[in-house]
């Protein structure tokens, strides 16, 4: 049984193994060892891509998925996360997928004896998103070493950026941040936005997470788009082989223009597709012996 909460305790070799397996699933590999297993998907925060691509991945593997409904559950009577997850273990579930607004929520789940895969914890980590980002980059460039990537936007509130910055550095990529200083976490070298457009191999835009800012939002959408949005004019200044990424959902007209979402340089749709194969590989790994 192997949990997945972040990528910090996975070796580079283990990460490459997950990417390779995901690519094999994409090429049609059939794997029937998990047929009939029961997985509960517990999403305590809204999700479209992660939640539903886990369901597709589970169904592709013959797993029986259950979607937990927080609103009609005993969470509403005050039941804790631990007691909720322990209940799923006791009534016969084989594994759990969890997205939760609390950063490091998994630290209270040490006494759970079925595999847990995180679909994102607060502003902490989003391991399967990072893996599907790596898969997309690997398919594009066939390497990581030496690639230049800039994260642009709400880095402070982005679990995707936090996971990616750490693992991409370990893989030998040159990592920069750009966008408004107020949203940077200063974990990487800052690069001026217009310079980033012209020099990066990968521009990864991040959604301005208005829901995590409370009332303290200082940017109008129009002003943000003018200063840090990816307009058609800016796309045309990118290097010939450079690509655009975004974990989605995106704020159209804020960090991305309508044009840039599906333009020739965008790999955003491919990221979504790869999410299914990465989650199949991660589910397979979850039931492997330590
Ligand atoms: N990228 C991502 O996590 O999207 P969802 O919030 O829709 O799952």
Short mmCIF file of C-alpha atoms and ligand atoms in Angstrom, two decimals:
data_model
loop_
_atom_site.label_atom_id
_atom_site.label_comp_id
_atom_site.label_asym_id
_atom_site.label_seq_id
_atom_site.Cartn_x
_atom_site.Cartn_y
_atom_site.Cartn_z
CA UNK A 1 0.00 0.00 0.00
CA UNK A 2 1.43 3.38 -0.99
CA UNK A 3 -0.08 6.73 -0.06
CA UNK A 4 0.51 9.82 -2.21
CA UNK A 5 0.34 13.16 -0.41
CA UNK A 6 3.17 15.06 -2.10
CA UNK A 7 6.18 14.24 -4.29
CA UNK A 8 8.84 15.09 -1.70
CA UNK A 9 9.38 11.51 -0.58
CA UNK A 10 9.41 9.98 -4.08
CA UNK A 11 12.78 9.42 -5.73
CA UNK A 12 13.32 10.72 -9.26
CA UNK A 13 13.33 7.07 -10.36
CA UNK A 14 9.89 6.50 -8.80
CA UNK A 15 8.54 9.62 -10.50
CA UNK A 16 9.90 8.50 -13.86
CA UNK A 17 8.31 5.09 -13.29
CA UNK A 18 4.87 6.73 -12.75
CA UNK A 19 5.33 8.82 -15.93
CA UNK A 20 6.34 5.73 -17.92
CA UNK A 21 3.33 3.77 -16.65
CA UNK A 22 1.03 6.66 -17.50
CA UNK A 23 2.43 6.75 -21.04
CA UNK A 24 1.83 3.00 -21.33
CA UNK A 25 -1.77 3.47 -20.20
CA UNK A 26 -2.11 6.21 -22.81
CA UNK A 27 -0.91 3.74 -25.44
CA UNK A 28 -3.62 1.30 -24.41
CA UNK A 29 -2.01 -0.88 -21.75
CA UNK A 30 -4.62 -3.04 -20.03
CA UNK A 31 -4.25 -3.69 -16.28
CA UNK A 32 -6.84 -5.86 -14.53
CA UNK A 33 -5.35 -6.41 -11.05
CA UNK A 34 -7.54 -3.69 -9.50
CA UNK A 35 -10.81 -4.93 -10.98
CA UNK A 36 -13.60 -4.90 -8.38
CA UNK A 37 -11.76 -2.77 -5.81
CA UNK A 38 -13.84 -0.05 -4.17
CA UNK A 39 -12.53 3.53 -3.99
CA UNK A 40 -14.24 6.47 -2.30
CA UNK A 41 -13.58 9.92 -3.73
CA UNK A 42 -13.88 12.48 -0.93
CA UNK A 43 -13.86 16.01 -2.33
CA UNK A 44 -14.32 18.61 0.39
CA UNK A 45 -13.49 21.38 -2.13
CA UNK A 46 -14.94 21.92 -5.59
CA UNK A 47 -13.22 20.08 -8.44
CA UNK A 48 -13.98 19.17 -12.02
CA UNK A 49 -10.74 17.85 -13.59
CA UNK A 50 -9.26 16.04 -10.61
CA UNK A 51 -12.51 14.53 -9.34
CA UNK A 52 -13.86 13.34 -12.65
CA UNK A 53 -10.57 12.21 -14.15
CA UNK A 54 -10.07 10.07 -11.04
CA UNK A 55 -13.50 8.55 -11.75
CA UNK A 56 -12.57 7.87 -15.39
CA UNK A 57 -9.21 6.42 -14.30
CA UNK A 58 -10.93 4.19 -11.74
CA UNK A 59 -13.51 2.97 -14.26
CA UNK A 60 -10.77 2.33 -16.86
CA UNK A 61 -9.12 0.02 -14.30
CA UNK A 62 -12.35 -1.79 -13.40
CA UNK A 63 -12.46 -0.12 -9.97
CA UNK A 64 -15.88 0.70 -8.47
CA UNK A 65 -15.88 4.43 -7.59
CA UNK A 66 -18.08 6.06 -4.97
CA UNK A 67 -18.43 9.83 -4.89
CA UNK A 68 -18.76 11.09 -1.35
CA UNK A 69 -21.36 13.80 -0.87
CA UNK A 70 -20.10 16.08 1.91
CA UNK A 71 -23.42 17.93 2.19
CA UNK A 72 -25.46 14.80 2.97
CA UNK A 73 -22.82 13.15 5.15
CA UNK A 74 -22.17 13.11 8.90
CA UNK A 75 -19.47 15.74 8.33
CA UNK A 76 -22.45 18.08 8.63
CA UNK A 77 -22.98 16.73 12.18
CA UNK A 78 -19.37 17.58 13.03
CA UNK A 79 -17.67 14.26 12.26
CA UNK A 80 -13.92 14.70 11.83
CA UNK A 81 -11.93 13.88 8.71
CA UNK A 82 -10.20 11.01 10.52
CA UNK A 83 -13.49 9.48 11.69
CA UNK A 84 -14.97 9.86 8.21
CA UNK A 85 -12.03 8.16 6.50
CA UNK A 86 -11.83 5.43 9.18
CA UNK A 87 -15.49 4.67 8.52
CA UNK A 88 -14.78 4.11 4.83
CA UNK A 89 -11.97 1.76 5.78
CA UNK A 90 -14.19 -0.19 8.21
CA UNK A 91 -17.12 -0.64 5.83
CA UNK A 92 -14.94 -2.21 3.18
CA UNK A 93 -13.43 0.40 0.89
CA UNK A 94 -10.01 -0.46 -0.53
CA UNK A 95 -8.72 3.07 -1.07
CA UNK A 96 -9.54 6.77 -0.75
CA UNK A 97 -8.95 9.88 -2.84
CA UNK A 98 -9.17 13.12 -0.84
CA UNK A 99 -9.21 16.81 -1.68
CA UNK A 100 -9.43 18.98 1.41
CA UNK A 101 -9.07 22.72 2.10
CA UNK A 102 -6.74 22.15 5.08
CA UNK A 103 -3.06 22.24 4.17
CA UNK A 104 -1.40 19.00 5.41
CA UNK A 105 -4.81 17.44 6.23
CA UNK A 106 -3.21 14.03 5.78
CA UNK A 107 -1.11 14.37 8.94
CA UNK A 108 -4.17 13.35 10.98
CA UNK A 109 -4.67 10.19 8.91
CA UNK A 110 -1.62 8.17 9.99
CA UNK A 111 -3.74 5.37 11.48
CA UNK A 112 -5.64 4.67 8.27
CA UNK A 113 -4.72 1.29 6.79
CA UNK A 114 -5.91 1.69 3.20
CA UNK A 115 -4.07 3.76 0.57
CA UNK A 116 -4.89 7.46 0.37
CA UNK A 117 -4.18 9.57 -2.71
CA UNK A 118 -4.37 13.32 -2.33
CA UNK A 119 -6.31 15.35 -4.85
CA UNK A 120 -4.92 18.54 -3.27
CA UNK A 121 -4.48 19.91 0.26
CA UNK A 122 -5.20 23.60 0.86
CA UNK A 123 -2.28 25.64 -0.45
CA UNK A 124 0.10 22.72 0.19
CA UNK A 125 0.45 20.20 -2.63
CA UNK A 126 -1.33 18.74 -5.65
CA UNK A 127 0.78 15.70 -6.55
CA UNK A 128 -1.29 14.22 -9.38
CA UNK A 129 -1.54 17.63 -11.08
CA UNK A 130 2.22 17.98 -10.89
CA UNK A 131 2.72 14.49 -12.34
CA UNK A 132 0.40 15.21 -15.27
CA UNK A 133 2.27 18.48 -15.85
CA UNK A 134 5.55 16.55 -15.91
CA UNK A 135 4.07 14.00 -18.31
CA UNK A 136 2.97 16.79 -20.65
CA UNK A 137 6.42 18.42 -20.53
CA UNK A 138 8.13 15.07 -21.07
CA UNK A 139 6.00 14.31 -24.13
CA UNK A 140 6.83 17.73 -25.55
CA UNK A 141 10.56 18.08 -24.88
CA UNK A 142 11.68 14.46 -24.11
CA UNK A 143 13.78 15.85 -21.23
CA UNK A 144 13.62 18.03 -18.11
CA UNK A 145 17.25 19.02 -17.55
CA UNK A 146 17.92 22.62 -18.56
CA UNK A 147 14.34 23.55 -19.50
CA UNK A 148 13.28 27.02 -18.39
CA UNK A 149 9.85 27.42 -16.84
CA UNK A 150 8.16 30.48 -15.36
CA UNK A 151 5.11 30.30 -13.08
CA UNK A 152 3.04 33.41 -13.60
CA UNK A 153 0.33 34.60 -11.27
CA UNK A 154 -0.98 33.58 -7.88
CA UNK A 155 1.99 31.54 -6.72
CA UNK A 156 1.32 32.21 -3.04
CA UNK A 157 -2.03 30.37 -3.06
CA UNK A 158 -1.12 27.69 -5.61
CA UNK A 159 -0.58 24.13 -4.39
CA UNK A 160 0.23 23.29 -8.03
CA UNK A 161 3.12 25.79 -8.04
CA UNK A 162 4.36 24.62 -4.65
CA UNK A 163 4.56 20.98 -5.77
CA UNK A 164 5.89 21.78 -9.24
CA UNK A 165 8.60 24.24 -8.20
CA UNK A 166 10.10 21.69 -5.82
CA UNK A 167 10.04 18.68 -8.15
CA UNK A 168 11.04 20.60 -11.28
CA UNK A 169 14.16 21.88 -9.55
CA UNK A 170 15.00 18.31 -8.54
CA UNK A 171 14.67 17.33 -12.20
CA UNK A 172 17.20 19.98 -13.26
CA UNK A 173 14.81 22.57 -14.66
CA UNK A 174 15.44 26.30 -14.26
CA UNK A 175 12.44 27.65 -12.37
CA UNK A 176 11.33 31.27 -12.23
CA UNK A 177 8.31 33.14 -10.95
CA UNK A 178 6.66 36.17 -12.49
CA UNK A 179 3.56 38.32 -12.18
CA UNK A 180 2.47 40.58 -9.32
CA UNK A 181 4.91 40.77 -6.40
CA UNK A 182 1.93 40.68 -4.03
CA UNK A 183 1.10 37.11 -5.15
CA UNK A 184 4.67 35.74 -5.23
CA UNK A 185 6.03 33.52 -2.48
CA UNK A 186 9.65 34.36 -3.36
CA UNK A 187 10.67 30.70 -3.47
CA UNK A 188 12.30 31.16 -6.90
CA UNK A 189 14.14 33.82 -8.87
CA UNK A 190 11.72 36.49 -10.08
CA UNK A 191 11.70 37.28 -13.81
CA UNK A 192 10.08 40.29 -15.43
CA UNK A 193 6.91 39.14 -17.24
CA UNK A 194 7.78 40.51 -20.70
CA UNK A 195 11.26 38.88 -20.44
CA UNK A 196 9.65 35.59 -19.40
CA UNK A 197 7.40 35.65 -22.47
CA UNK A 198 10.42 35.88 -24.79
CA UNK A 199 12.86 33.54 -23.03
CA UNK A 200 11.01 30.63 -21.39
CA UNK A 201 10.45 27.15 -22.81
CA UNK A 202 7.32 26.81 -20.70
CA UNK A 203 4.98 29.49 -19.40
CA UNK A 204 2.74 28.05 -16.71
CA UNK A 205 -0.07 30.43 -15.84
CA UNK A 206 -1.89 30.18 -12.54
CA UNK A 207 -5.42 31.14 -11.73
CA UNK A 208 -5.85 34.14 -9.50
CA UNK A 209 -7.53 32.31 -6.61
CA UNK A 210 -10.02 35.00 -5.66
CA UNK A 211 -11.74 32.57 -3.25
CA UNK A 212 -8.56 32.31 -1.14
CA UNK A 213 -7.92 36.07 -1.03
CA UNK A 214 -10.89 36.91 1.19
CA UNK A 215 -11.76 40.59 0.76
CA UNK A 216 -8.17 41.62 0.08
CA UNK A 217 -8.23 41.53 -3.75
CA UNK A 218 -6.30 44.48 -5.06
CA UNK A 219 -6.43 43.77 -8.82
CA UNK A 220 -9.25 44.49 -11.20
CA UNK A 221 -9.58 41.73 -13.82
CA UNK A 222 -8.94 44.20 -16.64
CA UNK A 223 -5.82 45.63 -15.00
CA UNK A 224 -4.47 42.14 -14.28
CA UNK A 225 -5.02 41.07 -17.90
CA UNK A 226 -3.33 44.18 -19.22
CA UNK A 227 -0.27 43.72 -17.00
CA UNK A 228 0.08 39.92 -16.70
CA UNK A 229 -2.45 38.27 -19.00
CA UNK A 230 -1.45 36.17 -22.01
CA UNK A 231 -2.73 38.15 -24.97
CA UNK A 232 -2.42 37.09 -28.62
CA UNK A 233 0.33 39.71 -29.06
CA UNK A 234 2.32 38.17 -26.22
CA UNK A 235 1.84 34.61 -27.57
CA UNK A 236 3.46 35.80 -30.81
CA UNK A 237 6.57 36.90 -28.87
CA UNK A 238 7.16 33.43 -27.38
CA UNK A 239 10.09 31.25 -28.57
CA UNK A 240 9.17 29.03 -31.56
CA UNK A 241 9.05 25.79 -29.53
CA UNK A 242 7.79 27.29 -26.29
CA UNK A 243 4.49 26.06 -24.82
CA UNK A 244 1.68 27.42 -22.66
CA UNK A 245 0.39 25.46 -19.67
CA UNK A 246 -2.24 26.07 -16.99
CA UNK A 247 -3.60 23.60 -14.42
CA UNK A 248 -7.11 25.02 -14.96
CA UNK A 249 -9.73 26.14 -14.27
CA UNK A 250 -8.62 29.42 -15.85
CA UNK A 251 -10.08 32.88 -15.54
CA UNK A 252 -10.67 33.87 -19.17
CA UNK A 253 -9.90 37.53 -19.69
CA UNK A 254 -7.70 37.57 -16.57
CA UNK A 255 -4.56 35.40 -16.80
CA UNK A 256 -5.48 33.96 -20.22
CA UNK A 257 -7.16 35.48 -23.26
CA UNK A 258 -9.74 33.38 -25.12
CA UNK A 259 -7.18 33.11 -27.94
CA UNK A 260 -4.43 31.65 -25.78
CA UNK A 261 -6.51 28.86 -24.18
CA UNK A 262 -6.59 26.68 -27.31
CA UNK A 263 -3.98 28.29 -29.56
CA UNK A 264 -1.32 26.19 -31.26
CA UNK A 265 1.16 26.70 -28.40
CA UNK A 266 -1.29 25.72 -25.69
CA UNK A 267 -0.95 22.28 -24.07
CA UNK A 268 -3.79 22.90 -21.61
CA UNK A 269 -6.16 20.36 -23.21
CA UNK A 270 -3.35 17.79 -23.27
CA UNK A 271 -2.77 18.37 -19.55
CA UNK A 272 -6.42 17.49 -18.91
CA UNK A 273 -6.19 14.32 -21.04
CA UNK A 274 -2.95 13.23 -19.38
CA UNK A 275 -4.62 13.55 -15.98
CA UNK A 276 -6.57 10.34 -16.60
CA UNK A 277 -3.44 8.30 -17.42
CA UNK A 278 -1.42 9.72 -14.52
CA UNK A 279 -4.24 8.87 -12.14
CA UNK A 280 -4.42 5.34 -13.53
CA UNK A 281 -0.67 4.97 -12.88
CA UNK A 282 -0.99 6.42 -9.37
CA UNK A 283 -3.90 4.08 -8.55
CA UNK A 284 -1.86 1.10 -9.76
CA UNK A 285 1.06 2.23 -7.58
CA UNK A 286 -1.21 2.69 -4.54
CA UNK A 287 -1.83 -1.05 -4.31
CA UNK A 288 1.76 -2.16 -4.93
CA UNK A 289 3.75 -3.60 -2.02
CA UNK A 290 6.10 -1.18 -0.15
N1 LIG B 1 -6.45 21.43 -11.94
C1 LIG B 1 -7.39 21.10 -11.04
O1 LIG B 1 -7.09 20.64 -9.93
O2 LIG B 1 -8.66 21.31 -11.46
P1 LIG B 1 -9.97 20.99 -10.61
O3 LIG B 1 -9.96 21.94 -9.42
O4 LIG B 1 -11.13 21.22 -11.53
O5 LIG B 1 -9.86 19.58 -10.13
#
